[in-house]
PDB file of C-alpha atoms in Angstrom:
ATOM      1  CA  MET J   1     250.075  92.087 -96.877  1.00 48.00           C
ATOM      2  CA  LEU J   2     252.238  90.369 -99.308  1.00 60.00           C
ATOM      3  CA  SER J   3     252.641  91.836-102.806  1.00 82.00           C
ATOM      4  CA  GLN J   4     251.784  90.202-105.941  1.00 89.00           C
ATOM      5  CA  THR J   5     254.504  91.763-107.406  1.00 93.00           C
ATOM      6  CA  ARG J   6     256.991  91.096-105.159  1.00 94.00           C
ATOM      7  CA  ARG J   7     255.775  87.297-104.957  1.00 94.00           C
ATOM      8  CA  ALA J   8     256.009  87.520-109.270  1.00 95.00           C
ATOM      9  CA  LEU J   9     259.604  88.346-109.010  1.00 96.00           C
ATOM     10  CA  GLU J  10     260.718  86.020-106.085  1.00 96.00           C
ATOM     11  CA  ASP J  11     259.430  83.654-108.446  1.00 95.00           C
ATOM     12  CA  PHE J  12     260.735  84.568-111.840  1.00 96.00           C
ATOM     13  CA  ASP J  13     262.789  81.799-113.351  1.00 95.00           C
ATOM     14  CA  ASN J  14     263.698  82.719-116.755  1.00 95.00           C
ATOM     15  CA  GLN J  15     267.075  84.493-117.256  1.00 94.00           C
ATOM     16  CA  HIS J  16     266.269  85.667-120.770  1.00 94.00           C
ATOM     17  CA  ASP J  17     263.529  87.242-119.731  1.00 96.00           C
ATOM     18  CA  PHE J  18     264.779  89.009-117.038  1.00 97.00           C
ATOM     19  CA  GLU J  19     267.192  90.409-119.103  1.00 96.00           C
ATOM     20  CA  ARG J  20     264.532  91.726-121.814  1.00 96.00           C
ATOM     21  CA  MET J  21     262.756  92.936-119.009  1.00 97.00           C
ATOM     22  CA  ALA J  22     265.973  94.792-117.418  1.00 97.00           C
ATOM     23  CA  ALA J  23     266.390  96.098-120.582  1.00 97.00           C
ATOM     24  CA  ASP J  24     262.775  97.495-120.952  1.00 97.00           C
ATOM     25  CA  ILE J  25     263.250  99.085-117.641  1.00 98.00           C
ATOM     26  CA  LEU J  26     266.225 100.995-118.450  1.00 98.00           C
ATOM     27  CA  ASN J  27     264.623 102.223-121.856  1.00 97.00           C
ATOM     28  CA  ALA J  28     261.901 102.943-119.505  1.00 96.00           C
ATOM     29  CA  LEU J  29     263.759 104.912-117.261  1.00 97.00           C
ATOM     30  CA  GLY J  30     265.246 107.189-120.315  1.00 96.00           C
ATOM     31  CA  TYR J  31     268.689 105.474-120.471  1.00 97.00           C
ATOM     32  CA  SER J  32     269.881 105.533-124.030  1.00 97.00           C
ATOM     33  CA  ASN J  33     271.614 102.891-126.392  1.00 97.00           C
ATOM     34  CA  VAL J  34     270.168  99.841-124.420  1.00 97.00           C
ATOM     35  CA  GLU J  35     271.589  96.670-125.987  1.00 96.00           C
ATOM     36  CA  PRO J  36     271.408  93.576-125.006  1.00 93.00           C
ATOM     37  CA  MET J  37     274.487  91.633-125.125  1.00 86.00           C
ATOM     38  CA  ALA J  38     273.346  87.767-125.411  1.00 73.00           C
ATOM     39  CA  PRO J  39     269.510  88.091-125.380  1.00 63.00           C
ATOM     40  CA  GLY J  40     268.974  84.373-126.639  1.00 61.00           C
ATOM     41  CA  GLY J  41     272.292  82.782-124.639  1.00 59.00           C
ATOM     42  CA  GLY J  42     275.718  82.502-124.733  1.00 56.00           C
ATOM     43  CA  ALA J  43     278.680  84.034-123.376  1.00 58.00           C
ATOM     44  CA  ASP J  44     278.570  88.042-122.261  1.00 57.00           C
ATOM     45  CA  GLY J  45     281.616  88.878-120.231  1.00 69.00           C
ATOM     46  CA  GLY J  46     279.674  89.549-117.618  1.00 78.00           C
ATOM     47  CA  GLN J  47     277.904  92.390-119.360  1.00 90.00           C
ATOM     48  CA  ASP J  48     274.233  91.184-119.841  1.00 94.00           C
ATOM     49  CA  ILE J  49     272.839  94.264-121.443  1.00 96.00           C
ATOM     50  CA  LYS J  50     275.255  97.870-122.845  1.00 96.00           C
ATOM     51  CA  PHE J  51     273.512 101.207-122.247  1.00 97.00           C
ATOM     52  CA  ARG J  52     274.338 105.166-121.550  1.00 96.00           C
ATOM     53  CA  GLU J  53     273.668 107.410-119.035  1.00 95.00           C
ATOM     54  CA  GLY J  54     273.990 110.640-120.711  1.00 94.00           C
ATOM     55  CA  ASP J  55     277.712 110.556-122.011  1.00 93.00           C
ATOM     56  CA  SER J  56     278.636 108.263-120.119  1.00 94.00           C
ATOM     57  CA  PRO J  57     278.680 104.422-120.888  1.00 96.00           C
ATOM     58  CA  GLY J  58     276.816 102.139-118.589  1.00 96.00           C
ATOM     59  CA  ILE J  59     276.805  98.121-118.067  1.00 96.00           C
ATOM     60  CA  ALA J  60     274.301  95.825-116.329  1.00 97.00           C
ATOM     61  CA  PHE J  61     274.847  92.864-114.280  1.00 97.00           C
ATOM     62  CA  VAL J  62     271.124  90.782-114.558  1.00 96.00           C
ATOM     63  CA  THR J  63     270.961  87.792-112.218  1.00 96.00           C
ATOM     64  CA  LEU J  64     268.408  85.475-110.683  1.00 97.00           C
ATOM     65  CA  GLU J  65     270.829  83.834-108.496  1.00 96.00           C
ATOM     66  CA  LYS J  66     270.425  84.135-105.062  1.00 95.00           C
ATOM     67  CA  ASN J  67     273.673  84.637-103.804  1.00 96.00           C
ATOM     68  CA  ILE J  68     274.268  88.256-104.703  1.00 96.00           C
ATOM     69  CA  ARG J  69     277.330  88.954-103.054  1.00 96.00           C
ATOM     70  CA  SER J  70     279.092  86.208-105.073  1.00 95.00           C
ATOM     71  CA  LYS J  71     277.741  86.850-108.367  1.00 94.00           C
ATOM     72  CA  PHE J  72     278.211  90.623-108.307  1.00 96.00           C
ATOM     73  CA  LYS J  73     282.073  89.730-107.315  1.00 95.00           C
ATOM     74  CA  ARG J  74     282.277  87.430-110.160  1.00 94.00           C
ATOM     75  CA  ASP J  75     280.874  89.846-112.868  1.00 94.00           C
ATOM     76  CA  LEU J  76     282.989  92.905-111.645  1.00 95.00           C
ATOM     77  CA  ALA J  77     285.714  91.129-111.495  1.00 94.00           C
ATOM     78  CA  LYS J  78     285.270  90.336-115.195  1.00 93.00           C
ATOM     79  CA  GLN J  79     285.578  94.448-115.955  1.00 93.00           C
ATOM     80  CA  ASN J  80     288.298  96.312-116.710  1.00 91.00           C
ATOM     81  CA  ASP J  81     288.940  99.216-114.826  1.00 89.00           C
ATOM     82  CA  SER J  82     287.153 102.249-116.538  1.00 87.00           C
ATOM     83  CA  GLU J  83     284.318 104.941-115.761  1.00 88.00           C
ATOM     84  CA  GLY J  84     280.876 104.730-115.873  1.00 94.00           C
ATOM     85  CA  VAL J  85     277.631 103.238-114.209  1.00 97.00           C
ATOM     86  CA  ILE J  86     276.997  99.726-113.300  1.00 97.00           C
ATOM     87  CA  GLY J  87     273.178  98.531-113.291  1.00 97.00           C
ATOM     88  CA  LEU J  88     272.719  95.936-110.922  1.00 98.00           C
ATOM     89  CA  PHE J  89     269.371  93.962-111.378  1.00 98.00           C
ATOM     90  CA  CYS J  90     268.457  91.083-109.228  1.00 97.00           C
ATOM     91  CA  ASN J  91     265.257  89.191-107.742  1.00 97.00           C
ATOM     92  CA  VAL J  92     266.373  89.842-103.715  1.00 97.00           C
ATOM     93  CA  ASP J  93     266.348  91.946-101.572  1.00 97.00           C
ATOM     94  CA  VAL J  94     269.974  93.642-101.120  1.00 97.00           C
ATOM     95  CA  SER J  95     270.649  94.910 -97.536  1.00 96.00           C
ATOM     96  CA  PRO J  96     272.152  98.906 -97.231  1.00 96.00           C
ATOM     97  CA  THR J  97     274.789  97.243 -96.114  1.00 96.00           C
ATOM     98  CA  ILE J  98     275.508  94.913 -98.886  1.00 97.00           C
ATOM     99  CA  LYS J  99     274.839  98.005-101.448  1.00 97.00           C
ATOM    100  CA  LEU J 100     277.476 100.164 -99.784  1.00 97.00           C
ATOM    101  CA  SER J 101     280.086  97.317-100.060  1.00 97.00           C
ATOM    102  CA  PHE J 102     279.047  96.647-103.773  1.00 97.00           C
ATOM    103  CA  ALA J 103     279.435 100.472-104.139  1.00 97.00           C
ATOM    104  CA  LYS J 104     283.128 100.789-103.133  1.00 97.00           C
ATOM    105  CA  GLU J 105     283.871  97.654-104.760  1.00 96.00           C
ATOM    106  CA  ALA J 106     282.651  99.384-107.809  1.00 96.00           C
ATOM    107  CA  ILE J 107     284.242 102.737-107.605  1.00 96.00           C
ATOM    108  CA  ASN J 108     287.471 100.736-107.094  1.00 95.00           C
ATOM    109  CA  LYS J 109     287.301 100.207-110.310  1.00 95.00           C
ATOM    110  CA  GLY J 110     286.206 103.415-111.592  1.00 95.00           C
ATOM    111  CA  TYR J 111     282.068 102.843-111.688  1.00 96.00           C
ATOM    112  CA  ARG J 112     279.087 104.103-110.025  1.00 96.00           C
ATOM    113  CA  LEU J 113     276.662 101.675-109.051  1.00 97.00           C
ATOM    114  CA  GLU J 114     272.682 101.412-109.383  1.00 97.00           C
ATOM    115  CA  VAL J 115     270.864  98.959-107.608  1.00 98.00           C
ATOM    116  CA  PHE J 116     267.640  97.417-109.161  1.00 98.00           C
ATOM    117  CA  ASP J 117     267.000  95.277-106.244  1.00 97.00           C
ATOM    118  CA  LEU J 118     263.878  93.299-105.228  1.00 97.00           C
ATOM    119  CA  GLU J 119     262.006  95.878-103.848  1.00 96.00           C
ATOM    120  CA  ARG J 120     263.228  98.746-106.266  1.00 97.00           C
ATOM    121  CA  LEU J 121     261.857  96.998-109.004  1.00 97.00           C
ATOM    122  CA  ARG J 122     258.721  96.359-107.300  1.00 96.00           C
ATOM    123  CA  SER J 123     258.153  99.793-106.467  1.00 96.00           C
ATOM    124  CA  LEU J 124     258.839 100.918-110.568  1.00 96.00           C
ATOM    125  CA  LEU J 125     256.906  97.879-111.661  1.00 94.00           C
ATOM    126  CA  ASP J 126     253.924  99.036-108.954  1.00 90.00           C
ATOM    127  CA  SER J 127     254.065 102.515-110.267  1.00 89.00           C
ATOM    128  CA  SER J 128     255.204 104.066-113.485  1.00 89.00           C
ATOM    129  CA  LEU J 129     256.118 101.005-115.144  1.00 92.00           C
ATOM    130  CA  ARG J 130     253.256  98.972-114.792  1.00 86.00           C
ATOM    131  CA  ASP J 131     252.925  98.274-118.690  1.00 84.00           C
ATOM    132  CA  VAL J 132     256.231  96.565-118.114  1.00 91.00           C
ATOM    133  CA  ARG J 133     254.757  94.426-115.305  1.00 91.00           C
ATOM    134  CA  ARG J 134     251.530  93.496-117.470  1.00 85.00           C
ATOM    135  CA  ARG J 135     254.338  92.154-119.783  1.00 86.00           C
ATOM    136  CA  TYR J 136     256.633  90.351-117.916  1.00 93.00           C
ATOM    137  CA  LEU J 137     255.079  89.274-114.749  1.00 91.00           C
ATOM    138  CA  LYS J 138     250.995  88.655-116.203  1.00 84.00           C
ATOM    139  CA  ILE J 139     249.609  91.357-113.679  1.00 84.00           C
ATOM    140  CA  ASP J 140     246.926  93.176-114.290  1.00 74.00           C
ATOM    141  CA  ASP J 141     246.352  96.677-113.166  1.00 76.00           C
ATOM    142  CA  GLU J 142     243.499  98.368-113.341  1.00 78.00           C
ATOM    143  CA  VAL J 143     242.795  99.154-116.716  1.00 83.00           C
ATOM    144  CA  ALA J 144     243.587  95.620-117.831  1.00 83.00           C
ATOM    145  CA  ALA J 145     241.905  94.315-114.897  1.00 84.00           C
ATOM    146  CA  GLN J 146     238.868  96.300-116.072  1.00 89.00           C
ATOM    147  CA  LEU J 147     238.951  95.274-119.713  1.00 92.00           C
ATOM    148  CA  ARG J 148     239.555  91.928-119.158  1.00 89.00           C
ATOM    149  CA  SER J 149     236.479  92.135-116.740  1.00 91.00           C
ATOM    150  CA  GLU J 150     234.160  93.721-119.323  1.00 93.00           C
ATOM    151  CA  VAL J 151     235.617  91.972-122.289  1.00 94.00           C
ATOM    152  CA  ARG J 152     234.106  88.282-120.106  1.00 92.00           C
ATOM    153  CA  LYS J 153     230.720  89.839-119.012  1.00 93.00           C
ATOM    154  CA  LEU J 154     230.040  90.635-122.186  1.00 94.00           C
ATOM    155  CA  LEU J 155     230.825  87.318-124.092  1.00 93.00           C
ATOM    156  CA  ARG J 156     229.276  85.151-120.987  1.00 92.00           C
ATOM    157  CA  PHE J 157     226.316  87.506-120.214  1.00 93.00           C
ATOM    158  CA  PRO J 158     225.271  89.381-123.959  1.00 92.00           C
ATOM    159  CA  ALA J 159     222.024  89.519-123.446  1.00 91.00           C
ATOM    160  CA  ALA J 160     222.171  91.524-119.676  1.00 92.00           C
ATOM    161  CA  ILE J 161     224.135  94.109-121.326  1.00 89.00           C
ATOM    162  CA  PRO J 162     222.163  96.464-122.986  1.00 90.00           C
ATOM    163  CA  ASP J 163     223.007  97.354-126.889  1.00 90.00           C
ATOM    164  CA  VAL J 164     223.043 100.882-127.524  1.00 86.00           C
ATOM    165  CA  SER J 165     225.596 100.943-130.494  1.00 86.00           C
ATOM    166  CA  VAL J 166     224.353 102.234-134.126  1.00 91.00           C
ATOM    167  CA  PRO J 167     227.058 100.544-136.231  1.00 95.00           C
ATOM    168  CA  PRO J 168     227.469 102.733-139.427  1.00 95.00           C
ATOM    169  CA  ALA J 169     227.250  99.935-142.162  1.00 96.00           C
ATOM    170  CA  LEU J 170     223.635  98.397-142.950  1.00 95.00           C
ATOM    171  CA  ILE J 171     224.767  95.117-143.000  1.00 95.00           C
ATOM    172  CA  GLU J 172     225.771  95.698-139.478  1.00 96.00           C
ATOM    173  CA  ILE J 173     222.812  96.103-138.668  1.00 93.00           C
ATOM    174  CA  MET J 174     220.924  93.425-140.243  1.00 93.00           C
ATOM    175  CA  LEU J 175     223.150  90.840-138.921  1.00 92.00           C
ATOM    176  CA  VAL J 176     221.850  88.637-136.551  1.00 89.00           C
ATOM    177  CA  ASP J 177     224.744  87.780-134.503  1.00 91.00           C
ATOM    178  CA  LYS J 178     225.590  91.017-132.584  1.00 92.00           C
ATOM    179  CA  LEU J 179     228.091  89.839-130.451  1.00 94.00           C
ATOM    180  CA  PRO J 180     231.029  90.605-133.058  1.00 96.00           C
ATOM    181  CA  CYS J 181     230.245  94.287-133.281  1.00 96.00           C
ATOM    182  CA  ARG J 182     229.621  94.585-129.595  1.00 96.00           C
ATOM    183  CA  LEU J 183     232.858  93.259-128.544  1.00 96.00           C
ATOM    184  CA  PHE J 184     234.594  95.852-131.148  1.00 97.00           C
ATOM    185  CA  ASP J 185     232.361  99.070-129.536  1.00 96.00           C
ATOM    186  CA  LEU J 186     233.641  97.539-126.348  1.00 96.00           C
ATOM    187  CA  LEU J 187     237.621  97.209-127.360  1.00 96.00           C
ATOM    188  CA  ILE J 188     237.677 100.301-129.408  1.00 96.00           C
ATOM    189  CA  ARG J 189     237.124 102.550-126.383  1.00 94.00           C
ATOM    190  CA  TYR J 190     240.382 101.664-124.880  1.00 93.00           C
ATOM    191  CA  GLU J 191     243.823 103.152-125.959  1.00 91.00           C
ATOM    192  CA  GLU J 192     245.513 100.137-128.504  1.00 92.00           C
ATOM    193  CA  LYS J 193     248.721 100.044-125.779  1.00 85.00           C
ATOM    194  CA  ASP J 194     246.312  98.942-122.713  1.00 85.00           C
ATOM    195  CA  ILE J 195     244.779  96.597-124.717  1.00 91.00           C
ATOM    196  CA  VAL J 196     247.432  94.980-126.264  1.00 87.00           C
ATOM    197  CA  GLU J 197     249.167  94.646-122.521  1.00 78.00           C
ATOM    198  CA  VAL J 198     246.085  92.511-121.059  1.00 84.00           C
ATOM    199  CA  PRO J 199     247.988  89.412-119.943  1.00 79.00           C
ATOM    200  CA  GLU J 200     247.634  86.112-122.078  1.00 81.00           C
ATOM    201  CA  ILE J 201     244.608  87.625-124.619  1.00 90.00           C
ATOM    202  CA  GLY J 202     245.492  90.774-125.031  1.00 89.00           C
ATOM    203  CA  GLY J 203     247.521  90.214-128.376  1.00 91.00           C
ATOM    204  CA  THR J 204     244.288  88.359-129.720  1.00 93.00           C
ATOM    205  CA  LEU J 205     242.203  91.282-128.325  1.00 95.00           C
ATOM    206  CA  HIS J 206     243.941  93.395-130.575  1.00 95.00           C
ATOM    207  CA  ASN J 207     243.835  91.512-133.378  1.00 96.00           C
ATOM    208  CA  TYR J 208     240.191  91.546-133.121  1.00 97.00           C
ATOM    209  CA  LEU J 209     239.914  94.579-132.833  1.00 97.00           C
ATOM    210  CA  THR J 210     241.811  95.455-136.568  1.00 97.00           C
ATOM    211  CA  ALA J 211     240.263  92.380-137.763  1.00 97.00           C
ATOM    212  CA  TYR J 212     236.552  94.036-136.902  1.00 97.00           C
ATOM    213  CA  TYR J 213     237.960  97.626-138.357  1.00 97.00           C
ATOM    214  CA  GLN J 214     238.666  96.184-141.679  1.00 97.00           C
ATOM    215  CA  PHE J 215     235.565  94.394-141.945  1.00 97.00           C
ATOM    216  CA  ARG J 216     233.669  97.683-140.995  1.00 97.00           C
ATOM    217  CA  GLN J 217     235.447  99.568-143.944  1.00 98.00           C
ATOM    218  CA  LYS J 218     234.857  96.635-146.119  1.00 97.00           C
ATOM    219  CA  ALA J 219     231.173  96.636-145.601  1.00 97.00           C
ATOM    220  CA  LEU J 220     231.031 100.326-145.702  1.00 97.00           C
ATOM    221  CA  GLN J 221     232.690 100.411-149.190  1.00 97.00           C
ATOM    222  CA  ILE J 222     230.684  97.564-150.541  1.00 97.00           C
ATOM    223  CA  GLU J 223     227.597  99.287-149.586  1.00 97.00           C
ATOM    224  CA  ASP J 224     228.616 102.609-150.855  1.00 97.00           C
ATOM    225  CA  GLN J 225     229.459 100.940-154.377  1.00 97.00           C
ATOM    226  CA  LEU J 226     225.854  98.354-154.356  1.00 97.00           C
ATOM    227  CA  VAL J 227     223.919 101.643-153.084  1.00 97.00           C
ATOM    228  CA  SER J 228     224.950 103.870-155.635  1.00 97.00           C
ATOM    229  CA  ARG J 229     224.784 100.965-158.393  1.00 97.00           C
ATOM    230  CA  ILE J 230     221.107 100.037-157.236  1.00 97.00           C
ATOM    231  CA  GLY J 231     220.419 103.808-157.614  1.00 97.00           C
ATOM    232  CA  GLU J 232     221.023 103.377-161.383  1.00 96.00           C
ATOM    233  CA  MET J 233     218.510 100.585-161.638  1.00 97.00           C
ATOM    234  CA  VAL J 234     215.797 101.330-159.983  1.00 97.00           C
ATOM    235  CA  ILE J 235     213.083 104.204-160.700  1.00 95.00           C
ATOM    236  CA  CYS J 236     213.143 105.313-157.093  1.00 94.00           C
ATOM    237  CA  ARG J 237     215.535 108.662-157.076  1.00 94.00           C
ATOM    238  CA  PHE J 238     216.582 108.709-153.534  1.00 94.00           C
ATOM    239  CA  ARG J 239     218.795 106.899-151.884  1.00 95.00           C
ATOM    240  CA  GLU J 240     216.744 105.861-148.599  1.00 96.00           C
ATOM    241  CA  ALA J 241     214.834 103.968-151.386  1.00 97.00           C
ATOM    242  CA  TRP J 242     218.000 101.997-152.533  1.00 97.00           C
ATOM    243  CA  GLU J 243     219.134 101.263-148.994  1.00 97.00           C
ATOM    244  CA  ILE J 244     215.696  99.298-149.025  1.00 97.00           C
ATOM    245  CA  TYR J 245     216.867  97.178-152.155  1.00 98.00           C
ATOM    246  CA  TYR J 246     220.538  96.788-150.820  1.00 98.00           C
ATOM    247  CA  LYS J 247     218.732  95.164-147.176  1.00 97.00           C
ATOM    248  CA  TYR J 248     216.556  92.681-149.661  1.00 97.00           C
ATOM    249  CA  VAL J 249     220.193  92.197-151.895  1.00 97.00           C
ATOM    250  CA  MET J 250     222.151  91.540-149.099  1.00 97.00           C
ATOM    251  CA  ILE J 251     219.401  89.277-147.262  1.00 96.00           C
ATOM    252  CA  ARG J 252     219.695  87.118-150.249  1.00 97.00           C
ATOM    253  CA  PHE J 253     223.150  87.345-150.439  1.00 96.00           C
ATOM    254  CA  GLY J 254     223.099  85.411-147.142  1.00 94.00           C
ATOM    255  CA  GLY J 255     221.222  82.524-148.323  1.00 94.00           C
ATOM    256  CA  ASN J 256     217.596  83.084-147.817  1.00 96.00           C
ATOM    257  CA  SER J 257     215.111  82.525-150.722  1.00 97.00           C
ATOM    258  CA  LYS J 258     212.923  85.120-151.641  1.00 97.00           C
ATOM    259  CA  GLU J 259     209.822  83.235-149.717  1.00 97.00           C
ATOM    260  CA  ASP J 260     212.202  83.673-146.563  1.00 96.00           C
ATOM    261  CA  VAL J 261     212.533  87.177-146.904  1.00 96.00           C
ATOM    262  CA  ILE J 262     208.639  88.036-147.563  1.00 97.00           C
ATOM    263  CA  ALA J 263     208.147  85.681-144.396  1.00 96.00           C
ATOM    264  CA  GLY J 264     210.660  87.477-142.201  1.00 93.00           C
ATOM    265  CA  GLY J 265     208.296  90.494-142.575  1.00 93.00           C
ATOM    266  CA  ASN J 266     207.595  93.264-144.640  1.00 95.00           C
ATOM    267  CA  PHE J 267     210.099  95.981-144.470  1.00 96.00           C
ATOM    268  CA  LEU J 268     209.360  97.478-147.983  1.00 96.00           C
ATOM    269  CA  ASN J 269     208.416 101.142-148.702  1.00 96.00           C
ATOM    270  CA  TYR J 270     208.221 103.597-151.438  1.00 95.00           C
ATOM    271  CA  SER J 271     206.293 101.394-153.699  1.00 95.00           C
ATOM    272  CA  ILE J 272     209.070  99.103-153.841  1.00 97.00           C
ATOM    273  CA  THR J 273     207.638  95.728-154.348  1.00 97.00           C
ATOM    274  CA  TRP J 274     209.245  92.162-153.877  1.00 98.00           C
ATOM    275  CA  ASP J 275     209.581  91.253-157.507  1.00 98.00           C
ATOM    276  CA  ASP J 276     211.410  94.261-158.342  1.00 98.00           C
ATOM    277  CA  ALA J 277     213.643  93.852-155.403  1.00 98.00           C
ATOM    278  CA  GLU J 278     214.259  90.694-156.739  1.00 98.00           C
ATOM    279  CA  ARG J 279     214.927  91.720-160.043  1.00 98.00           C
ATOM    280  CA  VAL J 280     217.595  94.188-159.036  1.00 98.00           C
ATOM    281  CA  PHE J 281     219.216  90.991-156.541  1.00 98.00           C
ATOM    282  CA  ILE J 282     219.221  88.652-160.068  1.00 97.00           C
ATOM    283  CA  SER J 283     221.026  91.193-161.912  1.00 96.00           C
ATOM    284  CA  LEU J 284     223.791  91.755-159.013  1.00 97.00           C
ATOM    285  CA  SER J 285     224.283  88.190-158.249  1.00 95.00           C
ATOM    286  CA  SER J 286     224.610  87.652-162.059  1.00 94.00           C
ATOM    287  CA  GLY J 287     228.232  89.633-161.866  1.00 90.00           C
ATOM    288  CA  GLU J 288     230.868  87.692-160.801  1.00 93.00           C
ATOM    289  CA  ALA J 289     232.887  90.169-159.530  1.00 94.00           C
ATOM    290  CA  VAL J 290     229.685  91.434-157.026  1.00 95.00           C
ATOM    291  CA  ALA J 291     228.889  87.742-155.940  1.00 94.00           C
ATOM    292  CA  SER J 292     232.391  87.399-154.855  1.00 96.00           C
ATOM    293  CA  MET J 293     232.805  90.716-152.792  1.00 96.00           C
ATOM    294  CA  VAL J 294     230.012  90.228-150.982  1.00 96.00           C
ATOM    295  CA  SER J 295     230.756  86.524-150.568  1.00 96.00           C
ATOM    296  CA  ASP J 296     234.050  87.555-149.284  1.00 96.00           C
ATOM    297  CA  LEU J 297     232.059  89.891-146.822  1.00 96.00           C
ATOM    298  CA  PHE J 298     230.398  87.468-145.375  1.00 96.00           C
ATOM    299  CA  LEU J 299     233.797  85.322-144.875  1.00 96.00           C
ATOM    300  CA  LEU J 300     235.083  87.982-143.090  1.00 96.00           C
ATOM    301  CA  HIS J 301     232.401  88.277-140.429  1.00 96.00           C
ATOM    302  CA  LYS J 302     232.621  84.595-140.088  1.00 94.00           C
ATOM    303  CA  ASP J 303     236.029  84.693-139.276  1.00 96.00           C
ATOM    304  CA  LEU J 304     235.301  87.373-136.783  1.00 96.00           C
ATOM    305  CA  VAL J 305     232.621  84.887-135.019  1.00 94.00           C
ATOM    306  CA  GLN J 306     235.535  82.383-134.778  1.00 94.00           C
ATOM    307  CA  ARG J 307     237.796  84.433-133.443  1.00 93.00           C
ATOM    308  CA  LEU J 308     235.371  85.497-130.819  1.00 91.00           C
ATOM    309  CA  TYR J 309     234.043  82.161-129.717  1.00 85.00           C
ATOM    310  CA  THR J 310     237.756  81.021-129.762  1.00 88.00           C
ATOM    311  CA  LEU J 311     238.506  84.310-127.215  1.00 88.00           C
ATOM    312  CA  SER J 312     235.522  83.164-125.564  1.00 83.00           C
ATOM    313  CA  ALA J 313     236.443  79.667-124.601  1.00 79.00           C
ATOM    314  CA  ARG J 314     240.069  80.813-123.819  1.00 72.00           C
ATOM    315  CA  ASP J 315     239.264  83.505-121.156  1.00 61.00           C
ATOM    316  CA  SER J 316     236.102  81.338-119.913  1.00 59.00           C
TER     317      SER J 316
END
């Protein structure tokens, strides 16, 4: 069966990205001082990349030309006699006979040759360098494929997947739309590097992960501040009661009237009355700082919802 990686390498058509991929491969293999010579284009004197192998200097010829024999001879002719190593990166198969011929020509100028041809690149990218494969060839490995599948399934069929999470911030529990929280809980199980490397949507997923974490930290900070302030305003002397007031206050800040809250069901306890809960809300909402702080929190969640549905449309 034709390898997906081989096919993607054969179809690679961006010279600059091919040079960047070659540089990343050299770094990943332990070469040092890897320096692309002209990543944005321009003359490079036949030296697309400079690097070091231990104490030895190295240069890389990186090409998408199919006539590899002609290209190698042209680039080698541009080099002065010296010592070191030449790395040849190409997206065609180089036969053993041609490799031997190239090696002899390189030795004549003082160089040892390392050939990274189509099959060697495939082997590296399908094994130890799968992160490079994801980045440049847009091919999922098992982790990326599983993550993409789980994200897609959650966004398309949220009701079919049990929600067993218990978020730490009360506002997260109160919000009707739980999908933003559920996506965060899914993503947090994965390593950040695996999230970022998911082809096409990795950056968006990682940005979402970061944004939701910031929302949660802000929510916890506001909760701690307001619950403590509520404790100074009411007769009840235990935090469980203060959190009931806090729930009422946040529902009201969310745009619901007192009557709407009452109609939604009685969650009061500890002899708390609706009138006293309303009193606490009026007192807190009269302060511009508190109102602005809570408003900003709801805007953060609104942004998360928009990010989520943009992601859903993009990956559908």
